[in-house]
Amino acid sequence: MFHQLASLNPILLALIAGLFTWGCTALGASLVFFFKNLNTKMANVMLGFAAGVMIAASFWSLLSPAIELSSGLGKLSFIPALVGFLLGGVFLRLVDRLIPHLHFGFPEVEKEGPKTKLRKIILLVLSITIHNIPEGAAVGVAFGAVVTGNTESLIAALVLAFGIGIQNFPEGAAVSIPLRGEGLSRGKSFWYGQLSAVVEPIFAVIGAFLVVVVSPVLPYALAFAAGAMIFVVIEELIPESQREGSTDLATAATMIGFAIMMTLDVALG
């Protein structure tokens, strides 16, 4: 079965995987139809779990393969991973500066990016949308590597997509339910919750296309996605998960998320 999948167009595979991760977000967002409020401790646990998954995926699914692909450079094999990783962080920093947004749990006066008159709800959704860009890119780049027809690359890409899908489920709930608390109807809360992940299939296709068209860029692209994800984890997920006295629970959730993703990657990848 894996050989048959590996023979498919990598861009098509990336699109399907991006739709899967988007669907996981939508499924999580649908919990707003059953719950009106989200306990702060539970929200922090969800964010911590997502952070752990993303940290593990950044290394085992992205940085480590980038270094392996550059092994021909000998002692300099770290260069593509280093350059790509730093560029990923720079890219997310630029996106942060260019797109107005507001992190959940922060007062409106602390909104980031250019001045805007957009409603608070839109700014909140934009903050999660920015967060989802590197996830989509990571999935796309991973599936772009399948252009070689390598079954191992396909399995690694599937594991990455599955891992991101796992953490997208609680993340969807962590977006839609607080939006309900902001006064939106359940329908609108669900709509905006799932909409925050619509960028994932889009950037998955973009990432796969770039890798397929310019294959030498693959190690840089893998590291770029890792750098962008780590930026999101450090700048957003971990600080937000450590709010209001639930640091121990959030930290434990981060460890569990990391352990699950590491296990999936090492055992199946």
mmCIF file of C-alpha atoms in Angstrom:
data_model
loop_
_atom_site.group_PDB
_atom_site.id
_atom_site.type_symbol
_atom_site.label_atom_id
_atom_site.label_comp_id
_atom_site.label_asym_id
_atom_site.label_seq_id
_atom_site.Cartn_x
_atom_site.Cartn_y
_atom_site.Cartn_z
ATOM 1 C CA MET A 1 0.000 0.000 0.000
ATOM 2 C CA PHE A 2 2.801 2.419 0.921
ATOM 3 C CA HIS A 3 4.502 1.802 -2.427
ATOM 4 C CA GLN A 4 1.265 2.723 -4.221
ATOM 5 C CA LEU A 5 0.881 5.902 -2.165
ATOM 6 C CA ALA A 6 4.518 6.837 -2.782
ATOM 7 C CA SER A 7 3.850 6.687 -6.523
ATOM 8 C CA LEU A 8 1.152 9.378 -6.279
ATOM 9 C CA ASN A 9 1.814 13.047 -6.933
ATOM 10 C CA PRO A 10 3.419 14.486 -3.743
ATOM 11 C CA ILE A 11 1.459 17.722 -4.133
ATOM 12 C CA LEU A 12 -1.806 15.767 -4.163
ATOM 13 C CA LEU A 13 -0.682 13.848 -1.078
ATOM 14 C CA ALA A 14 0.188 17.127 0.633
ATOM 15 C CA LEU A 15 -3.253 18.531 -0.174
ATOM 16 C CA ILE A 16 -4.986 15.456 1.260
ATOM 17 C CA ALA A 17 -2.823 15.606 4.385
ATOM 18 C CA GLY A 18 -3.508 19.333 4.782
ATOM 19 C CA LEU A 19 -7.238 18.698 4.488
ATOM 20 C CA PHE A 20 -6.883 15.994 7.146
ATOM 21 C CA THR A 21 -5.182 18.333 9.634
ATOM 22 C CA TRP A 22 -7.760 21.014 8.854
ATOM 23 C CA GLY A 23 -10.518 18.449 9.435
ATOM 24 C CA CYS A 24 -9.036 17.569 12.831
ATOM 25 C CA THR A 25 -9.198 21.238 13.791
ATOM 26 C CA ALA A 26 -12.812 21.429 12.631
ATOM 27 C CA LEU A 27 -13.662 18.308 14.635
ATOM 28 C CA GLY A 28 -12.166 19.861 17.742
ATOM 29 C CA ALA A 29 -13.945 23.144 17.060
ATOM 30 C CA SER A 30 -17.259 21.255 16.929
ATOM 31 C CA LEU A 31 -16.986 20.659 20.683
ATOM 32 C CA VAL A 32 -18.372 24.182 21.053
ATOM 33 C CA PHE A 33 -21.799 22.659 20.328
ATOM 34 C CA PHE A 34 -21.481 20.601 23.532
ATOM 35 C CA PHE A 35 -19.570 22.916 25.888
ATOM 36 C CA LYS A 36 -20.103 26.596 26.578
ATOM 37 C CA ASN A 37 -17.001 27.244 28.647
ATOM 38 C CA LEU A 38 -13.481 25.875 28.621
ATOM 39 C CA ASN A 39 -11.806 25.485 31.989
ATOM 40 C CA THR A 40 -8.586 27.532 32.061
ATOM 41 C CA LYS A 41 -6.563 24.567 33.294
ATOM 42 C CA MET A 42 -7.898 22.416 30.468
ATOM 43 C CA ALA A 43 -7.096 25.120 27.911
ATOM 44 C CA ASN A 44 -3.543 25.328 29.253
ATOM 45 C CA VAL A 45 -3.185 21.552 29.081
ATOM 46 C CA MET A 46 -4.310 21.608 25.438
ATOM 47 C CA LEU A 47 -1.818 24.330 24.549
ATOM 48 C CA GLY A 48 0.967 22.548 26.426
ATOM 49 C CA PHE A 49 0.204 19.298 24.631
ATOM 50 C CA ALA A 50 0.288 21.051 21.259
ATOM 51 C CA ALA A 51 3.643 22.613 22.163
ATOM 52 C CA GLY A 52 5.129 19.215 23.020
ATOM 53 C CA VAL A 53 3.970 17.663 19.766
ATOM 54 C CA MET A 54 5.360 20.550 17.720
ATOM 55 C CA ILE A 55 8.750 20.487 19.458
ATOM 56 C CA ALA A 56 9.170 16.751 18.856
ATOM 57 C CA ALA A 57 7.964 17.014 15.250
ATOM 58 C CA SER A 58 10.375 19.877 14.615
ATOM 59 C CA PHE A 59 13.345 17.698 15.478
ATOM 60 C CA TRP A 60 12.495 14.140 14.450
ATOM 61 C CA SER A 61 10.330 14.910 11.424
ATOM 62 C CA LEU A 62 12.116 17.995 10.101
ATOM 63 C CA LEU A 63 15.552 18.928 11.470
ATOM 64 C CA SER A 64 16.990 15.420 11.716
ATOM 65 C CA PRO A 65 15.992 14.518 8.105
ATOM 66 C CA ALA A 66 17.394 17.886 6.942
ATOM 67 C CA ILE A 67 20.774 17.034 8.455
ATOM 68 C CA GLU A 68 20.692 13.504 7.011
ATOM 69 C CA LEU A 69 19.924 14.839 3.529
ATOM 70 C CA SER A 70 22.980 17.099 3.815
ATOM 71 C CA SER A 71 25.341 14.323 4.893
ATOM 72 C CA GLY A 72 27.320 14.766 1.669
ATOM 73 C CA LEU A 73 28.630 18.046 3.079
ATOM 74 C CA GLY A 74 30.550 16.156 5.762
ATOM 75 C CA LYS A 75 31.266 18.255 8.833
ATOM 76 C CA LEU A 76 29.282 21.088 7.267
ATOM 77 C CA SER A 77 26.093 19.013 7.040
ATOM 78 C CA PHE A 78 24.544 21.204 9.722
ATOM 79 C CA ILE A 79 24.571 24.314 7.491
ATOM 80 C CA PRO A 80 21.302 23.759 5.542
ATOM 81 C CA ALA A 81 19.511 22.901 8.808
ATOM 82 C CA LEU A 82 20.973 25.936 10.564
ATOM 83 C CA VAL A 83 20.187 28.377 7.760
ATOM 84 C CA GLY A 84 16.690 27.018 7.171
ATOM 85 C CA PHE A 85 15.888 26.930 10.890
ATOM 86 C CA LEU A 86 16.856 30.562 11.456
ATOM 87 C CA LEU A 87 15.043 31.712 8.307
ATOM 88 C CA GLY A 88 11.882 29.987 9.560
ATOM 89 C CA GLY A 89 12.020 32.037 12.741
ATOM 90 C CA VAL A 90 12.695 35.247 10.810
ATOM 91 C CA PHE A 91 9.736 34.506 8.524
ATOM 92 C CA LEU A 92 7.327 34.068 11.440
ATOM 93 C CA ARG A 93 8.645 37.223 13.059
ATOM 94 C CA LEU A 94 7.905 39.147 9.867
ATOM 95 C CA VAL A 95 4.424 37.627 9.678
ATOM 96 C CA ASP A 96 3.899 38.682 13.296
ATOM 97 C CA ARG A 97 4.827 42.246 12.379
ATOM 98 C CA LEU A 98 2.750 42.388 9.196
ATOM 99 C CA ILE A 99 -0.516 40.755 10.317
ATOM 100 C CA PRO A 100 -2.541 42.308 13.151
ATOM 101 C CA HIS A 101 -3.496 39.763 15.799
ATOM 102 C CA LEU A 102 -4.223 39.251 19.479
ATOM 103 C CA HIS A 103 -3.274 36.232 21.556
ATOM 104 C CA PHE A 104 -5.975 34.527 23.622
ATOM 105 C CA GLY A 105 -6.034 35.624 27.245
ATOM 106 C CA PHE A 106 -4.409 38.992 26.550
ATOM 107 C CA PRO A 107 -6.181 42.373 26.825
ATOM 108 C CA GLU A 108 -7.009 44.111 23.566
ATOM 109 C CA VAL A 109 -4.427 46.836 24.241
ATOM 110 C CA GLU A 110 -1.712 44.177 23.753
ATOM 111 C CA LYS A 111 -2.630 43.379 20.159
ATOM 112 C CA GLU A 112 0.348 42.942 17.868
ATOM 113 C CA GLY A 113 1.163 43.955 14.298
ATOM 114 C CA PRO A 114 0.098 47.115 12.479
ATOM 115 C CA LYS A 115 -2.637 49.331 13.886
ATOM 116 C CA THR A 116 -6.082 48.172 12.863
ATOM 117 C CA LYS A 117 -9.772 48.637 13.570
ATOM 118 C CA LEU A 118 -10.528 44.939 13.136
ATOM 119 C CA ARG A 119 -12.778 43.425 15.775
ATOM 120 C CA LYS A 120 -11.233 41.542 18.690
ATOM 121 C CA ILE A 121 -12.751 38.280 17.436
ATOM 122 C CA ILE A 122 -10.975 38.591 14.086
ATOM 123 C CA LEU A 123 -7.685 39.443 15.789
ATOM 124 C CA LEU A 124 -7.971 36.342 17.970
ATOM 125 C CA VAL A 125 -8.631 34.115 14.952
ATOM 126 C CA LEU A 126 -5.717 35.682 13.059
ATOM 127 C CA SER A 127 -3.354 34.791 15.916
ATOM 128 C CA ILE A 128 -4.234 31.098 15.547
ATOM 129 C CA THR A 129 -4.123 31.334 11.753
ATOM 130 C CA ILE A 130 -0.519 32.583 11.947
ATOM 131 C CA HIS A 131 0.249 29.649 14.238
ATOM 132 C CA ASN A 132 -1.143 27.202 11.662
ATOM 133 C CA ILE A 133 0.970 28.451 8.741
ATOM 134 C CA PRO A 134 4.156 26.565 9.743
ATOM 135 C CA GLU A 135 2.156 23.412 10.470
ATOM 136 C CA GLY A 136 0.768 23.390 6.931
ATOM 137 C CA ALA A 137 4.196 24.159 5.478
ATOM 138 C CA ALA A 138 5.770 21.353 7.506
ATOM 139 C CA VAL A 139 3.264 18.817 6.187
ATOM 140 C CA GLY A 140 3.741 20.031 2.616
ATOM 141 C CA VAL A 141 7.526 19.909 2.746
ATOM 142 C CA ALA A 142 7.441 16.423 4.281
ATOM 143 C CA PHE A 143 5.218 15.123 1.492
ATOM 144 C CA GLY A 144 7.296 16.959 -1.095
ATOM 145 C CA ALA A 145 10.178 14.711 -0.053
ATOM 146 C CA VAL A 146 8.148 11.740 -1.292
ATOM 147 C CA VAL A 147 8.958 12.851 -4.868
ATOM 148 C CA THR A 148 11.887 10.430 -4.645
ATOM 149 C CA GLY A 149 9.427 7.544 -4.325
ATOM 150 C CA ASN A 150 11.060 6.637 -1.018
ATOM 151 C CA THR A 151 8.657 4.650 1.187
ATOM 152 C CA GLU A 152 10.474 5.769 4.341
ATOM 153 C CA SER A 153 9.907 9.425 3.411
ATOM 154 C CA LEU A 154 6.212 8.695 2.899
ATOM 155 C CA ILE A 155 5.860 7.012 6.293
ATOM 156 C CA ALA A 156 7.657 9.920 7.980
ATOM 157 C CA ALA A 157 5.317 12.393 6.246
ATOM 158 C CA LEU A 158 2.246 10.386 7.281
ATOM 159 C CA VAL A 159 3.455 10.281 10.888
ATOM 160 C CA LEU A 160 4.006 14.042 10.864
ATOM 161 C CA ALA A 161 0.540 14.711 9.432
ATOM 162 C CA PHE A 162 -1.014 12.362 11.992
ATOM 163 C CA GLY A 163 0.863 14.023 14.854
ATOM 164 C CA ILE A 164 -0.191 17.506 13.791
ATOM 165 C CA GLY A 165 -3.742 16.254 13.353
ATOM 166 C CA ILE A 166 -3.714 14.906 16.933
ATOM 167 C CA GLN A 167 -2.705 18.241 18.385
ATOM 168 C CA ASN A 168 -5.088 20.148 16.092
ATOM 169 C CA PHE A 169 -8.105 18.472 17.682
ATOM 170 C CA PRO A 170 -7.741 20.014 21.158
ATOM 171 C CA GLU A 171 -6.469 23.188 19.516
ATOM 172 C CA GLY A 172 -9.728 23.545 17.590
ATOM 173 C CA ALA A 173 -11.646 23.341 20.853
ATOM 174 C CA ALA A 174 -9.228 25.790 22.485
ATOM 175 C CA VAL A 175 -10.187 28.313 19.793
ATOM 176 C CA SER A 176 -13.934 27.834 19.302
ATOM 177 C CA ILE A 177 -15.019 27.510 22.934
ATOM 178 C CA PRO A 178 -13.299 30.740 24.106
ATOM 179 C CA LEU A 179 -14.863 32.501 21.109
ATOM 180 C CA ARG A 180 -18.228 31.345 22.424
ATOM 181 C CA GLY A 181 -17.220 32.909 25.729
ATOM 182 C CA GLU A 182 -16.561 36.163 23.865
ATOM 183 C CA GLY A 183 -20.260 36.278 22.963
ATOM 184 C CA LEU A 184 -20.376 34.613 19.546
ATOM 185 C CA SER A 185 -23.072 32.079 18.709
ATOM 186 C CA ARG A 186 -22.101 28.416 18.653
ATOM 187 C CA GLY A 187 -22.314 28.383 14.850
ATOM 188 C CA LYS A 188 -20.037 31.395 14.424
ATOM 189 C CA SER A 189 -17.618 30.094 17.064
ATOM 190 C CA PHE A 190 -17.330 26.815 15.164
ATOM 191 C CA TRP A 191 -16.968 28.653 11.847
ATOM 192 C CA TYR A 192 -14.121 30.846 13.040
ATOM 193 C CA GLY A 193 -12.525 27.939 14.933
ATOM 194 C CA GLN A 194 -12.212 25.755 11.856
ATOM 195 C CA LEU A 195 -11.426 28.734 9.628
ATOM 196 C CA SER A 196 -8.220 29.351 11.584
ATOM 197 C CA ALA A 197 -6.791 26.143 10.082
ATOM 198 C CA VAL A 198 -7.810 26.754 6.462
ATOM 199 C CA VAL A 199 -4.238 27.913 5.798
ATOM 200 C CA GLU A 200 -2.918 24.405 6.482
ATOM 201 C CA PRO A 201 -3.941 22.741 3.176
ATOM 202 C CA ILE A 202 -2.974 25.939 1.330
ATOM 203 C CA PHE A 203 0.550 26.062 2.761
ATOM 204 C CA ALA A 204 0.861 22.284 2.507
ATOM 205 C CA VAL A 205 0.413 22.579 -1.263
ATOM 206 C CA ILE A 206 2.809 25.537 -1.447
ATOM 207 C CA GLY A 207 5.471 23.683 0.568
ATOM 208 C CA ALA A 208 5.187 20.501 -1.498
ATOM 209 C CA PHE A 209 5.236 22.452 -4.778
ATOM 210 C CA LEU A 210 8.443 24.287 -3.875
ATOM 211 C CA VAL A 211 10.204 21.082 -2.889
ATOM 212 C CA VAL A 212 9.069 19.214 -6.003
ATOM 213 C CA VAL A 213 10.058 22.035 -8.360
ATOM 214 C CA VAL A 214 13.363 22.846 -6.661
ATOM 215 C CA SER A 215 14.427 19.566 -5.046
ATOM 216 C CA PRO A 216 17.847 20.833 -3.757
ATOM 217 C CA VAL A 217 15.919 23.160 -1.435
ATOM 218 C CA LEU A 218 14.472 20.202 0.518
ATOM 219 C CA PRO A 219 16.847 20.227 3.537
ATOM 220 C CA TYR A 220 16.482 24.003 3.821
ATOM 221 C CA ALA A 221 12.696 23.733 3.527
ATOM 222 C CA LEU A 222 12.479 21.040 6.211
ATOM 223 C CA ALA A 223 14.544 23.147 8.603
ATOM 224 C CA PHE A 224 12.583 26.279 7.670
ATOM 225 C CA ALA A 225 9.332 24.615 8.737
ATOM 226 C CA ALA A 226 10.997 23.469 11.981
ATOM 227 C CA GLY A 227 12.215 26.982 12.759
ATOM 228 C CA ALA A 228 8.792 28.457 12.117
ATOM 229 C CA MET A 229 7.132 25.881 14.398
ATOM 230 C CA ILE A 230 9.646 26.394 17.204
ATOM 231 C CA PHE A 231 9.083 30.152 16.950
ATOM 232 C CA VAL A 232 5.353 29.615 17.473
ATOM 233 C CA VAL A 233 5.961 27.282 20.413
ATOM 234 C CA ILE A 234 8.296 29.696 22.221
ATOM 235 C CA GLU A 235 6.517 32.913 21.349
ATOM 236 C CA GLU A 236 2.941 31.745 21.792
ATOM 237 C CA LEU A 237 2.075 28.256 22.979
ATOM 238 C CA ILE A 238 4.310 27.854 26.027
ATOM 239 C CA PRO A 239 3.703 31.369 27.444
ATOM 240 C CA GLU A 240 -0.059 31.008 26.968
ATOM 241 C CA SER A 241 -0.077 27.536 28.543
ATOM 242 C CA GLN A 242 1.624 28.798 31.706
ATOM 243 C CA ARG A 243 -1.186 31.115 32.768
ATOM 244 C CA GLU A 244 -3.097 31.299 36.038
ATOM 245 C CA GLY A 245 -1.360 28.805 38.272
ATOM 246 C CA SER A 246 -1.564 25.670 36.134
ATOM 247 C CA THR A 247 2.095 25.549 35.158
ATOM 248 C CA ASP A 248 2.650 22.000 36.452
ATOM 249 C CA LEU A 249 -0.278 20.588 34.465
ATOM 250 C CA ALA A 250 0.706 22.471 31.302
ATOM 251 C CA THR A 251 4.318 21.336 31.638
ATOM 252 C CA ALA A 252 3.237 17.722 32.114
ATOM 253 C CA ALA A 253 1.018 18.014 29.016
ATOM 254 C CA THR A 254 3.981 19.376 27.041
ATOM 255 C CA MET A 255 6.095 16.402 28.129
ATOM 256 C CA ILE A 256 3.320 13.978 27.175
ATOM 257 C CA GLY A 257 2.810 15.616 23.784
ATOM 258 C CA PHE A 258 6.545 15.462 23.119
ATOM 259 C CA ALA A 259 6.734 11.813 24.213
ATOM 260 C CA ILE A 260 3.801 10.759 22.007
ATOM 261 C CA MET A 261 5.163 12.480 18.913
ATOM 262 C CA MET A 262 8.674 11.169 19.553
ATOM 263 C CA THR A 263 7.346 7.638 19.933
ATOM 264 C CA LEU A 264 5.326 7.878 16.720
ATOM 265 C CA ASP A 265 8.267 9.261 14.769
ATOM 266 C CA VAL A 266 10.893 6.844 16.042
ATOM 267 C CA ALA A 267 8.691 3.735 16.025
ATOM 268 C CA LEU A 268 6.961 4.355 12.694
ATOM 269 C CA GLY A 269 9.149 6.861 10.872
#
